[in-house]
XYZ file of C-alpha atoms in Angstrom:
352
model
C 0.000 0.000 0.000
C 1.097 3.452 -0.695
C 0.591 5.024 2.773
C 1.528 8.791 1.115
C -1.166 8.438 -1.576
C -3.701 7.066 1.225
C -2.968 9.602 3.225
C -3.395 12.242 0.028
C -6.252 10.952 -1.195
C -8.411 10.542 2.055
C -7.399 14.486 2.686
C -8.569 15.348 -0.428
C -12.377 13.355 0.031
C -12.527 15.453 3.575
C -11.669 18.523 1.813
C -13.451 18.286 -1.617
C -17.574 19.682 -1.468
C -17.982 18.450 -5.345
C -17.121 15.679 -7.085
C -14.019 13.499 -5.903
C -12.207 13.213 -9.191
C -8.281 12.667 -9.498
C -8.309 15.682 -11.873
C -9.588 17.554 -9.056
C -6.922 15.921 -6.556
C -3.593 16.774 -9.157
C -5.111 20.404 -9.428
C -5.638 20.700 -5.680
C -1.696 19.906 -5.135
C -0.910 22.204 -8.213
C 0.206 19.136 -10.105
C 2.667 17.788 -7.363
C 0.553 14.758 -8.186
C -0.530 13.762 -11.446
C -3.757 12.703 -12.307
C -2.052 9.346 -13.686
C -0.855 8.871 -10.245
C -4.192 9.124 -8.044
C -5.565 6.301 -11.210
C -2.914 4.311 -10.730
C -3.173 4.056 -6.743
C -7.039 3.084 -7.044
C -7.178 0.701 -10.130
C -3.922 -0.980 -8.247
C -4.024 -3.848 -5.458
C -7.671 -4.013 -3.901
C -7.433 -3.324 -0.758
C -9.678 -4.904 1.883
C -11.061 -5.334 5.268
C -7.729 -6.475 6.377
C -6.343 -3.533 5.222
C -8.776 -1.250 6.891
C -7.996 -3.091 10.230
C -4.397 -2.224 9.915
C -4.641 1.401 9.783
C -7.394 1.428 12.840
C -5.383 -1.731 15.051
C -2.804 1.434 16.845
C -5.641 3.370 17.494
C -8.724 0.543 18.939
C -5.223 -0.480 21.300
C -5.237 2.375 22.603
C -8.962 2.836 23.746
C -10.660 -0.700 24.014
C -12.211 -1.863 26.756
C -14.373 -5.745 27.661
C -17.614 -3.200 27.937
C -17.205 -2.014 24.279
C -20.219 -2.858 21.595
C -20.053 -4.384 17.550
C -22.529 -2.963 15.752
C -23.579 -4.799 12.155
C -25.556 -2.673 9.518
C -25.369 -2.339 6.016
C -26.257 1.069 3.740
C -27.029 1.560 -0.157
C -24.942 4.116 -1.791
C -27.387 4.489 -4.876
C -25.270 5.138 -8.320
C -28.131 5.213 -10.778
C -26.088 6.398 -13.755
C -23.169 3.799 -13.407
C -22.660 1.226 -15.032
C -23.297 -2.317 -14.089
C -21.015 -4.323 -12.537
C -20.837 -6.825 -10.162
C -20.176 -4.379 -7.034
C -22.826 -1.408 -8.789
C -25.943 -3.322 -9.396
C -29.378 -3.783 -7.978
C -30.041 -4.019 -4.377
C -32.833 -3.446 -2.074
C -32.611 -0.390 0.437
C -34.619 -0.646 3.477
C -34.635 3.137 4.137
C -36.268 3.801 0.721
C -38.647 0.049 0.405
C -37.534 -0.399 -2.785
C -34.773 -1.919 -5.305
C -32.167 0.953 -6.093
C -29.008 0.457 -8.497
C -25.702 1.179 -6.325
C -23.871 -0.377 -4.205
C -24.632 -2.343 -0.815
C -21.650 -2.199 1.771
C -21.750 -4.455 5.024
C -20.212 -2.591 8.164
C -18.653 -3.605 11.840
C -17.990 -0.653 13.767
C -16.251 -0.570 16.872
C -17.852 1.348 19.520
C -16.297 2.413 22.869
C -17.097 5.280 24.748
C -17.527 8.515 22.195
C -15.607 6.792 19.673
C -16.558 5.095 16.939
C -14.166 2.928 14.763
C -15.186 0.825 11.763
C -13.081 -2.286 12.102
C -14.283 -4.220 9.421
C -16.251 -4.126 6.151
C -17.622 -5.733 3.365
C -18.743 -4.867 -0.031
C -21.902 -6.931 -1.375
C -21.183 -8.698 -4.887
C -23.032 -10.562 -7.306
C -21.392 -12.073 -9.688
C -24.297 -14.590 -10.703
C -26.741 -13.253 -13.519
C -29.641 -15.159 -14.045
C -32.879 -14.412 -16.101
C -36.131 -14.233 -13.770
C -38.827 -16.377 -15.388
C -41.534 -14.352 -14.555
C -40.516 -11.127 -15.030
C -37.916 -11.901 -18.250
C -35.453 -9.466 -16.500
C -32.262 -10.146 -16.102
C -31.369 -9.951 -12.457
C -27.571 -10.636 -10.207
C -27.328 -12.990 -7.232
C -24.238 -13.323 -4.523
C -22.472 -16.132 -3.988
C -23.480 -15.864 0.232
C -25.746 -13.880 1.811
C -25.287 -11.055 3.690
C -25.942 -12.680 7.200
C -22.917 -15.403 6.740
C -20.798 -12.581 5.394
C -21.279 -11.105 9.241
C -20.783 -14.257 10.928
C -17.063 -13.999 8.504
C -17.017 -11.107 10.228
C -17.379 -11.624 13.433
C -14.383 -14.403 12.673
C -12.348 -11.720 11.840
C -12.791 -9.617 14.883
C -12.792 -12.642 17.127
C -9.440 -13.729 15.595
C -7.884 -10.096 15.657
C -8.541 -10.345 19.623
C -11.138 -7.435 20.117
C -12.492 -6.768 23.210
C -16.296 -6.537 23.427
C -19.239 -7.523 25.322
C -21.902 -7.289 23.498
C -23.158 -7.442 19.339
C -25.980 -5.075 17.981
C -28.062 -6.025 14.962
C -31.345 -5.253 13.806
C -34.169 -7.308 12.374
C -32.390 -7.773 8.903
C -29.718 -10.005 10.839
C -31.479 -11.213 13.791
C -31.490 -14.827 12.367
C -31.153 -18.160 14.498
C -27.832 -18.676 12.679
C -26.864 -15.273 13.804
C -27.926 -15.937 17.304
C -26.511 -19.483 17.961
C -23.255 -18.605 16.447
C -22.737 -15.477 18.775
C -23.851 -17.051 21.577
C -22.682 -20.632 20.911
C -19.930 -20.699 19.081
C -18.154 -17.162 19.671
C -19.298 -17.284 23.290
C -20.497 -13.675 23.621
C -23.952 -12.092 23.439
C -26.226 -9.790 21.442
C -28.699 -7.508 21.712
C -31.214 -7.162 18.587
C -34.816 -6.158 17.095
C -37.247 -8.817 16.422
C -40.402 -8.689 13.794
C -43.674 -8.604 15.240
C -44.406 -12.094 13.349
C -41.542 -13.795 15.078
C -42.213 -16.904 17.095
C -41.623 -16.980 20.999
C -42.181 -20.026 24.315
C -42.323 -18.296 27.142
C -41.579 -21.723 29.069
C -39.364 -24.680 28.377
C -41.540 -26.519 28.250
C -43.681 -25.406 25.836
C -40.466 -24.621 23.303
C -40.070 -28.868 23.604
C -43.501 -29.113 22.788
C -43.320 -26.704 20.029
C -45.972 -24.233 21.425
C -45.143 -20.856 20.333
C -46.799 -17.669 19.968
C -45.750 -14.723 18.079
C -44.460 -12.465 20.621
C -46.411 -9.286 19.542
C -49.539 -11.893 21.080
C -47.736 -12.080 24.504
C -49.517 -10.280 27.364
C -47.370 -7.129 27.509
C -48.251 -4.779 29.731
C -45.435 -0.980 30.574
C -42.518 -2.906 32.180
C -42.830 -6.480 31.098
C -39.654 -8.736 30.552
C -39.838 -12.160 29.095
C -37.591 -14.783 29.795
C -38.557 -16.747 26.430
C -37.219 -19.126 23.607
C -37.042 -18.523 19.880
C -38.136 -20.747 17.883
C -35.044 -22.785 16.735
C -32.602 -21.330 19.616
C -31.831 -23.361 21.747
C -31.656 -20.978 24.750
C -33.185 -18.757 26.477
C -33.478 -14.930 26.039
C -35.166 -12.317 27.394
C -37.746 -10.557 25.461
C -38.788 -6.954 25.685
C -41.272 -4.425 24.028
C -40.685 -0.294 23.814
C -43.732 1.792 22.653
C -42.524 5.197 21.589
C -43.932 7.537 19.602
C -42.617 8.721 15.742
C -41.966 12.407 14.800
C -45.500 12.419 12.953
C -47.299 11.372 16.066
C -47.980 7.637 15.076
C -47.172 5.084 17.562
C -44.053 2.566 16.994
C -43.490 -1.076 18.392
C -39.604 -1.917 18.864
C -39.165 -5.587 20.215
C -35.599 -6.437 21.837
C -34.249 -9.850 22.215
C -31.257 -10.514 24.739
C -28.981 -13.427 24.891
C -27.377 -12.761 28.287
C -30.750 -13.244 30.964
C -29.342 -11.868 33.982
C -29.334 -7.977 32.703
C -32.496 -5.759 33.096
C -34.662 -4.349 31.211
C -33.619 -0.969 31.334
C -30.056 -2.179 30.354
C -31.842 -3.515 27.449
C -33.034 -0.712 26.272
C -30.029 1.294 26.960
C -28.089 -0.630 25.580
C -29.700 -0.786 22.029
C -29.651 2.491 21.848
C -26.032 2.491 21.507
C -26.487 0.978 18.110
C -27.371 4.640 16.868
C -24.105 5.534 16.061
C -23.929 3.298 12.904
C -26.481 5.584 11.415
C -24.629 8.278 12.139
C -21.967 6.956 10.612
C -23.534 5.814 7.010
C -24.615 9.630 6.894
C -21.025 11.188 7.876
C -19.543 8.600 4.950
C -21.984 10.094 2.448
C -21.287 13.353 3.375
C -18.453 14.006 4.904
C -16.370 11.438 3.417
C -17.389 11.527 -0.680
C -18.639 7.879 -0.434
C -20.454 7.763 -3.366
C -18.556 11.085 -4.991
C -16.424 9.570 -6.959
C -16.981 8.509 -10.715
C -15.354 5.209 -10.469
C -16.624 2.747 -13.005
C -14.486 -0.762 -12.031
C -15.002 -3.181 -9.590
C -11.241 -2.530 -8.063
C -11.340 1.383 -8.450
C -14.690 1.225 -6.580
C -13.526 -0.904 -3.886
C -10.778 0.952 -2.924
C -12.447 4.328 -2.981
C -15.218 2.702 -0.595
C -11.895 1.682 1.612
C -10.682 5.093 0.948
C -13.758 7.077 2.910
C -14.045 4.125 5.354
C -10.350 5.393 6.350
C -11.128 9.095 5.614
C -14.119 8.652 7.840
C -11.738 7.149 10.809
C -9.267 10.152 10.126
C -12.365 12.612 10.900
C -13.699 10.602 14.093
C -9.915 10.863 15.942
C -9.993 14.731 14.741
C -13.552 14.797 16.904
C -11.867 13.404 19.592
C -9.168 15.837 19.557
C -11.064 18.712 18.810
C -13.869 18.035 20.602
C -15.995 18.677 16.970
C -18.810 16.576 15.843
C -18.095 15.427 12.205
C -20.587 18.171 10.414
C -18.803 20.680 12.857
C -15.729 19.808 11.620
C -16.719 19.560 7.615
C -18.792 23.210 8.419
C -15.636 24.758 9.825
C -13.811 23.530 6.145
C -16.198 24.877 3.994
C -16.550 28.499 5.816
C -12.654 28.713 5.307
C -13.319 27.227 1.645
C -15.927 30.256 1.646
C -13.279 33.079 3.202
C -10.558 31.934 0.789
C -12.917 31.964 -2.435
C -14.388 35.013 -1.513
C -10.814 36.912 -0.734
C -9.809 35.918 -4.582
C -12.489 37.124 -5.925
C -11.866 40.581 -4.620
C -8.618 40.913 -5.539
C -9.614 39.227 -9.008
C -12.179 42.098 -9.406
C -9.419 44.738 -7.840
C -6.545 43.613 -10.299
């Protein structure tokens, strides 16, 4: 890896308020670097998760602790006038209920304290094309889903020795593989969201006599907490339900399942919470960090600018620690200067 064109490039994406172009990079430098240059450095090795953790290991050793949280979530960067590709193809976005072209990327971030670090990542490919007999349309499949590319994952961050406590997922990866492998295998436990429709015993008993209910039947009342079993995991978690109400005045339903049953249910609830911080982070990439800024039309090129703002967006969370600056503070502060300087030119362009 080219640490000096990293370290060039990822400036320039925090800088830049247009398009993140290598044109625009060689001009910024006055040429120092060529435009050649900045192409060569993203259509050269892909870099990868591994990668990623490399440049974030100093800094997670310096500020982990057995109480910190993983948080899994995924975002669509939509791309709608790219072409298609394995990486920049269809894929459906939850925020929007609907199919967008783009790209899909798969994050772990770190959380610990204020900070938040992503340790690992993942961009969704699908190499397979296929023609859908009903609709005569071609259409792109992956080779594995998204859920065993987080279990992969959570290999990775198992195997790099991370300290944590506790994984955060919503419904899209709250299945039983998800659970039993956490639990089970990795020996840790989760907190995550459960669909109304899901299927709960709220004995022993009745989970070995297959008697389940859907736990939005249960008899909630304010403060109820469920010790209950999912059907097909074998153990015991506890269950919880938060009414709250939305921004438009409707009513929402959030239901919590807990692997570790000796916690309450406030600590529940507080704990999920912490899982915000992902979403803040898929907005600062898009906007702070160029993620989908940059007209890069192959598969490796793409890639590595994704890496790129993963990194850039790193570089911006330590400057928040240090100057105590959320990341749209920070960017704001940029573009007033951008403003002052622009403005200053102009002057002495109308003056000469």
């Amino acid at each position: 890896m080219d640490k000096a064109q990293l370290e060039l490039y990822t400036d320039y994406l925090l800088s830049t308020f247009g398009y993140a172009t290598a044109t625009g990079l060689s001009a910024m430098v006055n040429g120092q670097v060529s435009h050649d240059q900045v192409t060569r450095f993203l259509s050269g090795e892909e870099y990868t998760s591994k990668d990623l953790w490399q440049e974030v290991k100093p800094t997670v050793r310096q500020v982990e602790r057995e109480d910190a949280i993983l948080i899994f979530d995924d975002t669509v960067q939509e791309k709608p006038y790219t072409d298609e590709n394995e990486v920049m193809c269809w894929h459906y976005d939850h925020s929007q209920g609907r199919a967008v072209q783009g790209f899909n990327l798969l994050n772990c971030l770190y959380q610990v304290g204020d900070m938040s670090i992503p340790v690992a990542f993942e961009l969704i490919r699908k190499p397979l094309e296929y023609c859908d007999l009903k609709t005569r349309k071609r259409k792109r499949a992956s080779l594995v889903t998204k859920n065993e590319l987080m279990r992969s994952m959570l290999d990775v961050c198992m195997n790099n020795k991370l300290k944590f406590r506790f994984v955060l997922f919503d419904i899209w990866f709250s299945s039983k593989e998800n659970m039993f492998y956490i639990k089970e295998t990795l020996k840790k436990d989760f907190v995550c969201a459960l669909k109304t429709n899901r299927l709960a015993a709220v004995s022993e008993e009745d989970y070995q006599n297959n008697r389940f209910t859907s736990i939005e039947e249960l008899p909630w009342q304010e403060e109820t907490l469920f010790t209950g079993w999912l059907k097909d995991v074998p153990f015991p978690v506890l269950i919880v339900r938060q009414v709250f109400t939305n921004k438009d005045g409707s009513t929402g339903i959030l239901y919590l399942a807990c692997s570790d049953t000796t916690v309450t249910r406030e600590f529940i609830l507080t704990t999920y919470q912490k899982r915000w911080p992902i979403e803040v982070f898929h907005k600062s990439l898009k906007q702070n960090a160029a993620l989908g800024k940059a007209p890069v039309r192959r598969v490796v090129t793409q890639n590595n600018h994704v890496f790129a703002a993963l990194y850039a967006f790193f570089k911006l969370e330590c400057l928040k620690i240090k100057r105590r600056l959320n990341h749209f503070a920070l960017r704001a502060h940029l573009y007033l200067k951008a403003i002052r300087v622009a403005f200053d030119e102009l002057q002495a362009l109308k003056a000469a």
